Every structure is written in structure tokens, then in C-alpha cells.
Short mmCIF file of C-alpha atoms and ligand atoms in Angstrom, two decimals:
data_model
loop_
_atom_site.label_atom_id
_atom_site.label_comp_id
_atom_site.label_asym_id
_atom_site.label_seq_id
_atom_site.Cartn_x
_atom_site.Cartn_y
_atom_site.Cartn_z
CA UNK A 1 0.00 0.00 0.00
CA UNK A 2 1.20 3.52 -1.07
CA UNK A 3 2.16 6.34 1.52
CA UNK A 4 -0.09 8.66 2.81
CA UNK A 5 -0.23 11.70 0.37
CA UNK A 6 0.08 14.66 2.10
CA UNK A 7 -2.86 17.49 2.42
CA UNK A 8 -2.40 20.55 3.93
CA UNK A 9 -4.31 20.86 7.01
CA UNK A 10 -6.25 18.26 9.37
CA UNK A 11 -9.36 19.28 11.86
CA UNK A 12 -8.31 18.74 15.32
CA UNK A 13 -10.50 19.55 18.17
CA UNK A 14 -12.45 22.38 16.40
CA UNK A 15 -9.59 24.05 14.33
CA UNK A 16 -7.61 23.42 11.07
CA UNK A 17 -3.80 22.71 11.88
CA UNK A 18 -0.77 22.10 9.85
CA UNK A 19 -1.44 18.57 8.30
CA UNK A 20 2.34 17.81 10.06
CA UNK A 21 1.61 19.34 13.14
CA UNK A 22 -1.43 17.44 14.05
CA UNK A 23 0.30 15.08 16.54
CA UNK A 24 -0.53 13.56 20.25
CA UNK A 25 1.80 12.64 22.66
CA UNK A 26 2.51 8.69 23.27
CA UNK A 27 1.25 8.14 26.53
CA UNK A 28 -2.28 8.77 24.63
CA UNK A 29 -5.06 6.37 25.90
CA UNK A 30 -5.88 5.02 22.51
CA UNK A 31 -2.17 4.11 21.47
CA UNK A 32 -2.53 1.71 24.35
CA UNK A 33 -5.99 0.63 24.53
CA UNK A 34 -7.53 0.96 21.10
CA UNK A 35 -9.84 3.64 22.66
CA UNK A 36 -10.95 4.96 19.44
CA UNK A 37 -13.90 5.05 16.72
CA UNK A 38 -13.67 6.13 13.13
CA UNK A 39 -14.94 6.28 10.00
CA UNK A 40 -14.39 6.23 6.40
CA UNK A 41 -16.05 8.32 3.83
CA UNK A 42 -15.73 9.55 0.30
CA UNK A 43 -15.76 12.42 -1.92
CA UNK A 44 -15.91 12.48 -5.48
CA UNK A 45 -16.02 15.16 -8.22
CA UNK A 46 -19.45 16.15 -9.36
CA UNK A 47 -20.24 19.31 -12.13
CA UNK A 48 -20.63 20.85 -8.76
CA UNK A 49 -17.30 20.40 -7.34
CA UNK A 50 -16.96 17.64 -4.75
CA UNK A 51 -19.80 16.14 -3.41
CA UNK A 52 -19.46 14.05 -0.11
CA UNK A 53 -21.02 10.65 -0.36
CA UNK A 54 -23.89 9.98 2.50
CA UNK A 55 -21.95 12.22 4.86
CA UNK A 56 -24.56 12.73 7.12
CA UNK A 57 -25.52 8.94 7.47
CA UNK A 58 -21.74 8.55 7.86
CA UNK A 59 -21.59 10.88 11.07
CA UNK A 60 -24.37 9.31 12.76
CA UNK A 61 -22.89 6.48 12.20
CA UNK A 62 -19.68 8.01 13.80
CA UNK A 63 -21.86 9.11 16.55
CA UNK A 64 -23.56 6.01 17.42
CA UNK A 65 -20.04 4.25 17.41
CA UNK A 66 -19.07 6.74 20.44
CA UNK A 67 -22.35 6.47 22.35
CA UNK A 68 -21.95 2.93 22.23
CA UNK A 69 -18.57 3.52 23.95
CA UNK A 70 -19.66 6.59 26.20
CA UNK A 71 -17.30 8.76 24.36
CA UNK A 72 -19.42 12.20 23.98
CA UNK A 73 -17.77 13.99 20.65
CA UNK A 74 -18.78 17.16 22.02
CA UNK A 75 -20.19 18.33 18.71
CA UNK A 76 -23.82 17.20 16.90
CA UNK A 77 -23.75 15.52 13.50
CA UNK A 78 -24.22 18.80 11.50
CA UNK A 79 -21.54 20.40 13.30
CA UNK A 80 -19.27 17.44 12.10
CA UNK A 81 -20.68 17.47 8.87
CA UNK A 82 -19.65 21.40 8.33
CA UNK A 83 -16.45 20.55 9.83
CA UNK A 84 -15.51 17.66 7.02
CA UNK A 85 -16.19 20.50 4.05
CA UNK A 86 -14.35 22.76 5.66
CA UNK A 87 -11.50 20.24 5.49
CA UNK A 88 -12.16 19.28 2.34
CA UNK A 89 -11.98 23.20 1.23
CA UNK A 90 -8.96 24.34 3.25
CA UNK A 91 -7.20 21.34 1.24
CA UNK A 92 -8.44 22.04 -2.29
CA UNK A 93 -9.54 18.75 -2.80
CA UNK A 94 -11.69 17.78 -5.92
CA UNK A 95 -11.94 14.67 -4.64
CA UNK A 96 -11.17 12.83 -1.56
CA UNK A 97 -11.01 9.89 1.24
CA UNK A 98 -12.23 11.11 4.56
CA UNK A 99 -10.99 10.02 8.01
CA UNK A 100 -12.87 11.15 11.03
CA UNK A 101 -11.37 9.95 14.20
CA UNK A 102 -12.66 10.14 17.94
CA UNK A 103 -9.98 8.46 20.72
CA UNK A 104 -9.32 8.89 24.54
CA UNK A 105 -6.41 11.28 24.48
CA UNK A 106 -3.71 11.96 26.95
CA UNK A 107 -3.83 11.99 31.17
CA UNK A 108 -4.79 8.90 32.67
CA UNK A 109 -3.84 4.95 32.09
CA UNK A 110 -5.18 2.20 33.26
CA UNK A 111 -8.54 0.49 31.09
CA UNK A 112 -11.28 2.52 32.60
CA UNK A 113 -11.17 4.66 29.52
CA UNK A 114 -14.25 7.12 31.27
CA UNK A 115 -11.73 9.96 32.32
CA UNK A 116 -9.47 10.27 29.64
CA UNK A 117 -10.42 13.06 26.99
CA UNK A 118 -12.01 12.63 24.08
CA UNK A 119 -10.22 14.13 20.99
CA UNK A 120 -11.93 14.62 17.49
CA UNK A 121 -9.85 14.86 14.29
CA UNK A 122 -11.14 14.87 10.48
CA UNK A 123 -8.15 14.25 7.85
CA UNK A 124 -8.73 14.47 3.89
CA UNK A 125 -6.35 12.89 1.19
CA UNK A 126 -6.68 11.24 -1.92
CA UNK A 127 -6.92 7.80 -1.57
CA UNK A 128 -7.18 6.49 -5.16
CA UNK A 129 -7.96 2.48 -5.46
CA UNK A 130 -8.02 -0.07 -2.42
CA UNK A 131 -7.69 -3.24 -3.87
CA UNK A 132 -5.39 -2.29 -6.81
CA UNK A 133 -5.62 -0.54 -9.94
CA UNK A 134 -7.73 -3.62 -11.97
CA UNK A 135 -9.49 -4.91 -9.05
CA UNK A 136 -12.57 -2.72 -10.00
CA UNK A 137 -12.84 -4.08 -14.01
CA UNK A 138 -10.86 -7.85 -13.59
CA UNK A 139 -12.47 -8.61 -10.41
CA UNK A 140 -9.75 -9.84 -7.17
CA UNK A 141 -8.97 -13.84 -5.84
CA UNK A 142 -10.18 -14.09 -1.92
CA UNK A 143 -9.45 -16.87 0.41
CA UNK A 144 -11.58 -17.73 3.53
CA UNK A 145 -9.42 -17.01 6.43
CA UNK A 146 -8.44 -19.35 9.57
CA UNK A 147 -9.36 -16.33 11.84
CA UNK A 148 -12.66 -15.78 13.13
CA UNK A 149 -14.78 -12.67 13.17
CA UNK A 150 -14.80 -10.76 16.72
CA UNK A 151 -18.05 -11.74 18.21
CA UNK A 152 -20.92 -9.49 19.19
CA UNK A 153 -20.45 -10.08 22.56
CA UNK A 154 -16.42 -9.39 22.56
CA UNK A 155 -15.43 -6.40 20.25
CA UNK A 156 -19.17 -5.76 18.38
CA UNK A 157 -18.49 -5.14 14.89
CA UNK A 158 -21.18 -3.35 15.01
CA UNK A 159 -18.90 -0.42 16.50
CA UNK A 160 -16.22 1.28 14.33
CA UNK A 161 -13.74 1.12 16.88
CA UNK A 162 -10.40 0.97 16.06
CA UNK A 163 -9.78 -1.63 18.33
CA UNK A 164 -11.88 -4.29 16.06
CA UNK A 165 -9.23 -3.84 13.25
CA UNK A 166 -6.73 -6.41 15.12
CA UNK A 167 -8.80 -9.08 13.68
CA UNK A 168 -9.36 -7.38 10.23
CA UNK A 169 -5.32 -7.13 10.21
CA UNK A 170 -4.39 -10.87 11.30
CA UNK A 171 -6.81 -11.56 8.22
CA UNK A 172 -5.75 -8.97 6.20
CA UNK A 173 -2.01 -10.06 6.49
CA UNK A 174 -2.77 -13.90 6.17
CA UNK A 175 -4.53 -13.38 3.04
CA UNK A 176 -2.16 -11.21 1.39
CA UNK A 177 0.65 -14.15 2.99
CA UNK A 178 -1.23 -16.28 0.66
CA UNK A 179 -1.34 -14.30 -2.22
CA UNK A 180 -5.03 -13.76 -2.03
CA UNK A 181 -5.49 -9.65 -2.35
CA UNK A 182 -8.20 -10.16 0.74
CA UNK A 183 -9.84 -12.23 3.47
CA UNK A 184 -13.19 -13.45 4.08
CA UNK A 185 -14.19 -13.54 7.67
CA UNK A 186 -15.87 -16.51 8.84
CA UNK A 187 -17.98 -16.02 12.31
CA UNK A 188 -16.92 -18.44 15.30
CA UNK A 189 -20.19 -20.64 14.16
CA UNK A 190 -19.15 -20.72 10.32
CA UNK A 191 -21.43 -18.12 8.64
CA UNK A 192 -19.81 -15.90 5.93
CA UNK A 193 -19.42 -12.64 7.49
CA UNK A 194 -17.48 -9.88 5.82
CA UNK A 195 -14.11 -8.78 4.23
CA UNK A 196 -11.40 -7.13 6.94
CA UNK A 197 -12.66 -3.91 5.36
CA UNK A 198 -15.75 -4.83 3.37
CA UNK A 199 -19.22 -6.19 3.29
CA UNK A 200 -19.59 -9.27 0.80
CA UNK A 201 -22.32 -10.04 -1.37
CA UNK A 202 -22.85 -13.04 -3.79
CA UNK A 203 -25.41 -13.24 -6.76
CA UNK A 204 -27.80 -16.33 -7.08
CA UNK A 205 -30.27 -17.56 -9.74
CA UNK A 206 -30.25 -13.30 -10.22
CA UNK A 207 -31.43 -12.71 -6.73
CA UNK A 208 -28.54 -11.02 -4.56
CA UNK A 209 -27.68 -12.13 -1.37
CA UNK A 210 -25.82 -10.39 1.76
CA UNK A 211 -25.70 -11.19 5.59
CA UNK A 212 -27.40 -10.11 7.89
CA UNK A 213 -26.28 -7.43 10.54
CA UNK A 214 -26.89 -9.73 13.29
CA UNK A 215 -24.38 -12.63 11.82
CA UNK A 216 -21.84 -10.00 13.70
CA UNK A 217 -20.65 -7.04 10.73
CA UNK A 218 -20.57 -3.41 10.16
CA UNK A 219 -23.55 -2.28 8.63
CA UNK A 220 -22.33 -0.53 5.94
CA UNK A 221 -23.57 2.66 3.98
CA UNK A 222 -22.35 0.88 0.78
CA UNK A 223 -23.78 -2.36 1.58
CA UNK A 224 -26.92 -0.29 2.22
CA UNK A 225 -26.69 1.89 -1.11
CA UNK A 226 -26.24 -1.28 -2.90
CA UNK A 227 -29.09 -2.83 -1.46
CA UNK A 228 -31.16 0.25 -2.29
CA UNK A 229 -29.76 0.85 -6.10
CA UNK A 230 -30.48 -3.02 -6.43
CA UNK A 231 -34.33 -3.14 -5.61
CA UNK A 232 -34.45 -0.09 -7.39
CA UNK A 233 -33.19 -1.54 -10.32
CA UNK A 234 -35.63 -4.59 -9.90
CA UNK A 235 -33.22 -7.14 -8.23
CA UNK A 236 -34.35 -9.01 -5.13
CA UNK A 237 -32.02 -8.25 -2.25
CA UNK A 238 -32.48 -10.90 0.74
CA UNK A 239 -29.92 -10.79 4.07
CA UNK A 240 -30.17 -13.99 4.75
CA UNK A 241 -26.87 -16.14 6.69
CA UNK A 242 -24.21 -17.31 4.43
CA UNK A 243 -21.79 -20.64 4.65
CA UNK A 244 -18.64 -21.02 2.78
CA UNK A 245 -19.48 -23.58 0.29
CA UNK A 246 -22.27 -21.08 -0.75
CA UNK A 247 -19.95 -18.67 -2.05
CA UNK A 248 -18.27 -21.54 -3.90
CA UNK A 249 -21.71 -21.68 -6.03
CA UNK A 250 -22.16 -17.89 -6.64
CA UNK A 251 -22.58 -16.88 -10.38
CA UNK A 252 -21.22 -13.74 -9.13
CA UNK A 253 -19.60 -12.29 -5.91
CA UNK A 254 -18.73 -8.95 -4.88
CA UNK A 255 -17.46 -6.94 -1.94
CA UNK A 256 -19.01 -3.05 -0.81
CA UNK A 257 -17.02 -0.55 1.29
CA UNK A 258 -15.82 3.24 1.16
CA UNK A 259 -12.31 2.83 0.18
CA UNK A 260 -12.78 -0.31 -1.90
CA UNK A 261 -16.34 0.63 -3.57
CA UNK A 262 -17.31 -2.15 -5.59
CA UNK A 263 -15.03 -4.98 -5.91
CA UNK A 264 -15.80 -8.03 -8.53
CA UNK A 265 -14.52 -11.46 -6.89
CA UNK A 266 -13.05 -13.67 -9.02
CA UNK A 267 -12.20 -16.33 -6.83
CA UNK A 268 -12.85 -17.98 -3.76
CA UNK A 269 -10.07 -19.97 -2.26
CA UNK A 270 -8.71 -21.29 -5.65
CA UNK A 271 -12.67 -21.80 -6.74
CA UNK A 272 -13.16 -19.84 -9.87
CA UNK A 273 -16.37 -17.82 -9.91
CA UNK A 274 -15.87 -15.87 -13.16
CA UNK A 275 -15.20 -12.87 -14.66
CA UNK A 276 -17.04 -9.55 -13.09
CA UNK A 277 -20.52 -10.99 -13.75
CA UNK A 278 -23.08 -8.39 -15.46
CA UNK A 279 -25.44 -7.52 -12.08
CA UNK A 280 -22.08 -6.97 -10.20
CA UNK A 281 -20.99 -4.45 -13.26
CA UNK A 282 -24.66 -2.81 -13.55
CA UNK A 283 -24.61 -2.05 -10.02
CA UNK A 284 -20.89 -0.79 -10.46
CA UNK A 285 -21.70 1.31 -13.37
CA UNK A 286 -24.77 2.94 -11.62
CA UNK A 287 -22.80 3.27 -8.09
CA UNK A 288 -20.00 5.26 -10.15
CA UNK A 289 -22.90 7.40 -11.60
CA UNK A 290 -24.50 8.20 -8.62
CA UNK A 291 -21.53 9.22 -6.96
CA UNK A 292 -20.79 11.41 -9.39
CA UNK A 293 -24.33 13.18 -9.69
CA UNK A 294 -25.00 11.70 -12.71
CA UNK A 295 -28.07 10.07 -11.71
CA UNK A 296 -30.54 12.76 -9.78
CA UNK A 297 -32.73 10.30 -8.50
CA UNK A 298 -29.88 9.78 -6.09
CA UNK A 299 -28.74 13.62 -5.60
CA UNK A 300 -30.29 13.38 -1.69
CA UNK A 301 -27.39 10.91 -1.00
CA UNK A 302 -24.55 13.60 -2.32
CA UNK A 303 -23.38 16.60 0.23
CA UNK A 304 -22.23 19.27 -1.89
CA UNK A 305 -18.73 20.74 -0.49
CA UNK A 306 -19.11 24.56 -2.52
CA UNK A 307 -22.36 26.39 -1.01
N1 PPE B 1 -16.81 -3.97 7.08
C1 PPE B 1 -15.68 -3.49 7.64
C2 PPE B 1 -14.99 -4.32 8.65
C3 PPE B 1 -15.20 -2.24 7.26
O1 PPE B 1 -14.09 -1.77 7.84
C4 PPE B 1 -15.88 -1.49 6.28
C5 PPE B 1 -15.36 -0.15 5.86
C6 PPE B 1 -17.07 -2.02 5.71
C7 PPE B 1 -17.49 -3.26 6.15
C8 PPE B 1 -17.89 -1.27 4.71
O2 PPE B 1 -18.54 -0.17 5.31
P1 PPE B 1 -18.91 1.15 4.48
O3 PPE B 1 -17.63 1.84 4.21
O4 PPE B 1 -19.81 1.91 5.38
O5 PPE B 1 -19.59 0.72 3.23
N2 PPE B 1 -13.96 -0.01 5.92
C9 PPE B 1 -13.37 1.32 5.97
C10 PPE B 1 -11.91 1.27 6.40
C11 PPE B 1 -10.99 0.60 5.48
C12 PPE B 1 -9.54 0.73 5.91
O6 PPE B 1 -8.72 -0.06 5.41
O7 PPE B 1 -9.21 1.64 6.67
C13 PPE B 1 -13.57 2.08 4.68
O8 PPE B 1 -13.89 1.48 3.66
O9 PPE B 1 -13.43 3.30 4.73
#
């Protein structure tokens, strides 16, 4: 994965700062604990300058992460929501990968995260592909990995917490050990769950498939806008639990998520499903568009940066 490119300023704690002066010291609570929630959200270039995908749905999801956690932001959603333009206008950015980030800050240790301070940062850059350059027309090979999703009772994955990402990154680095460009997350009782930084889908007899929140993943605002696009478009969508073998079967298979957007799968643990099938590519096509504010049935979901 490339470096970080540089912006020019990052929101911390109400104000824009120096992109390289936005630092903490490293007795901070979250270094040690993983006493943090984030979230990931794009821009992309419209005729209207950038327009922020879902933002809003994005920082109540942010929100509800926190409350979950009894970390109070100290700011409402639309407060947030001005404060990720404003980043994404003090850096000139025509398009964009958005990081909001709450964590328990410096002045106490020990777990009881309650007194530590709660710090809120928003950081902009471009962030181009996630999966590689051809992942989005050839489709990527995925391998089920030997770890298990965190349960709902341990780390919910429910939460964005940055602490959950220990088990996306023991899958993330097995997979890529075996060559595969990602993992598939089974849960401890063998349902399909998610990607380490997706949600999966698979395509059936032309009915699309995805599991259900409570089989223990992030409900995610792609996953969602997929869903949505699809009945729109006259697909049945049903969340209904997955096994392993089932994804074996798919005529098609595809993973949802901010960074990587819509990914084709091509394989499954050596199992060939295919090229990008053509629902996984119609959805693609008409995800790109809407994004873009080509299609206006869709403009509610796009947060205009400029006025
Ligand atoms: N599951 C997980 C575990 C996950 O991290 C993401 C997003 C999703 C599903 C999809 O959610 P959504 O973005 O709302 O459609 N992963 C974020 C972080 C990726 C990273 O490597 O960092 C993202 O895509 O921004």
C-alpha cells in the first residue's frame, strides 16, 4: 500500500492545523488501549465540485459508534458534517477519502477509559484504489481465512472502533501471505461474514444475497446503497446467513465498502467464480454514476462541499 499523500491541514479539536503538526503525545489512551472510533467516507467530483457521499448517514454512524462507547464527541452531526467541508476546502480537494477519528487522548492509564479526553480529528487525502488498480474491471482472488470474526459479545463489529481492526489485520495479512489480495471472515459458528474492510455479497439464480447485521458485521452505507440501487433496479435483495461452500456456487460475488467501492470477486479460495458478472458491473456502473451526480434520483445521498 502507497504512503499517505500529504494534504495541507487536518481538523483537530475544532480548528484546522498544519497537516504535520497534528500530533498527540505517546502516553495517549488510545495508542494503548484501542480507545478509538472512526470512519471512512468519500468524496468524489461532481459538475458541482466535490460532493461528499452519505456524509450525514456517515456521522451518525460516527456518533452512534461513540455512544456505544460513552465517548461524547462534544459536537452534533451537522456540526461534524460542516467541519468535514471545511476540510475538504482548506485542502483544495476535488476529490477525496475522509478520516474522522474520535480516541481517549492523553492523562490517565489504566482500562477505565471514562476519564481520559475525548479528541476529534477529520483528515482528507486522496486515496485512489483499495484493492489495486484492476481490481474494480478484472475482479480480485479471496481466500476464507483461519481467523474468526470478533463476536458481538467481545469487540461488536457493530462499532467502528479501532480496536476491532486487530482481527481485520491478522486476516488482512494472512490473506495477502497467501497471495489472495483479501480475506473473508468466517464467524466463530461458520457463517460468511465480511471482508477485513468490506461487506460481501454473492449473486444467485439473479437474486442477490448479503448477511445479515446480526451474523456480527458493520452495517455498511455501501452495503446499504447497494441494497437500495439493487431493488431499485428490480433485483431481489435478501440478508439472509451465508456458509462457505455457498460462495463456492455464486454466479457472481462482490465486496461493498468506502475505500474499496465495488469490488468483482473472481475467486474464492482457488474456486473460480468468473469474470465480473453483469449484475455486479450494472450495479458498479450505476454506483460510479450516482456518486458522481449523474443520476438525480440519487442527488439526496450527495453533500455538496461549494455552497
Ligand atoms: N466492514 C468493515 C470491517 C469495514 O471496515 C468497512 C469499511 C465495511 C465493512 C464497509 O462499510 P462502508 O464503508 O460503510 O460501506 N472499511 C473502511 C476502512 C478501510 C480501511 O482499510 O481503513 C472504509 O472502507 O473506509
Amino acid at each position: 500500500m502507497s504512503q499517505i499523500p500529504k494534504a495541507d491541514t487536518i481538523w483537530m479539536d475544532g480548528a484546522l492545523v498544519d497537516w504535520d503538526k497534528a500530533q498527540v503525545h505517546v502516553l495517549t489512551h488510545a495508542l494503548h488501549y484501542g480507545s478509538g472510533v472512526f470512519e471512512g467516507i468519500r468524496a468524489y467530483g461532481t459538475d458541482d465540485g466535490p460532493a461528499v457521499f452519505r456524509l450525514t448517514e456517515h456521522m451518525e454512524r460516527f456518533e452512534d459508534s461513540a455512544a456505544m462507547l460513552f465517548m461524547d464527541l462534544g459536537y452534533t452531526v451537522d456540526e461534524l458534517v460542516d467541519a468535514v467541508k471545511e476540510t475538504i476546502r482548506s485542502n483544495s480537494l476535488p476529490s477525496c477519502y475522509i478520516r474522522p477519528l474520535a480516541f481517549r487522548g492523553y492523562g490517565v492509564m489504566g482500562l477505565d477509559p471514562i476519564p481520559a479526553p475525548v479528541h476529534v480529528v477529520i483528515a482528507a487525502w486522496c486515496w485512489d484504489t483499495y484493492l489495486g488498480q484492476e481490481a474494480l474491471s478484472k475482479g480480485v482472488a479471496v481466500g476464507v481465512s483461519s481467523w474468526r470474526q470478533r463476536s458481538v459479545n467481545a469487540n461488536p463489529p457493530q462499532i467502528k472502533a479501532t480496536a476491532n481492526y486487530l482481527n481485520s489485520s491478522l486476516a488482512r495479512i494472512e490473506a495477502n501471505n497467501h497471495g489472495y489480495a483479501e480475506g473473508i471472515i468466517l464467524s466463530e459458528d461458520g457463517k460468511i461474514a465480511e471482508g477485513t474492510g468490506e461487506n460481501l455479497f454473492i449473486v444467485k439464480g439473479g437474486v442477490l444475497y448479503t448477511p445479515p447485521v446480526s451474523d456480527g458485521i458493520l452495517e455498511g452505507i455501501t452495503r446499504d446503497s447497494v441494497m437500495t440501487l439493487a431493488r431499485d433496479k428490480g433485483y431481489e435483495v435478501v440478508e439472509a446467513s451465508l456458509v462457505r461452500t455457498q460462495l463456492y456456487t455464486a454466479d457472481e460475488m462482490f465486496m461493498t465498502g468506502t475505500a474499496a467501492e465495488i469490488v468483482p470477486v473472481h475467486s474464492v479460495d482457488g474456486r473460480v467464480i468468473g469474470t465480473p458478472g453483469p449484475v455486479t458491473m450494472d450495479l458498479q456502473e450505476t454506483f460510479f454514476r450516482v456518486v458522481q451526480g449523474k443520476e438525480p434520483d440519487y442527488s439526496a445521498w450527495l453533500e455538496h462541499v461549494n455552497g
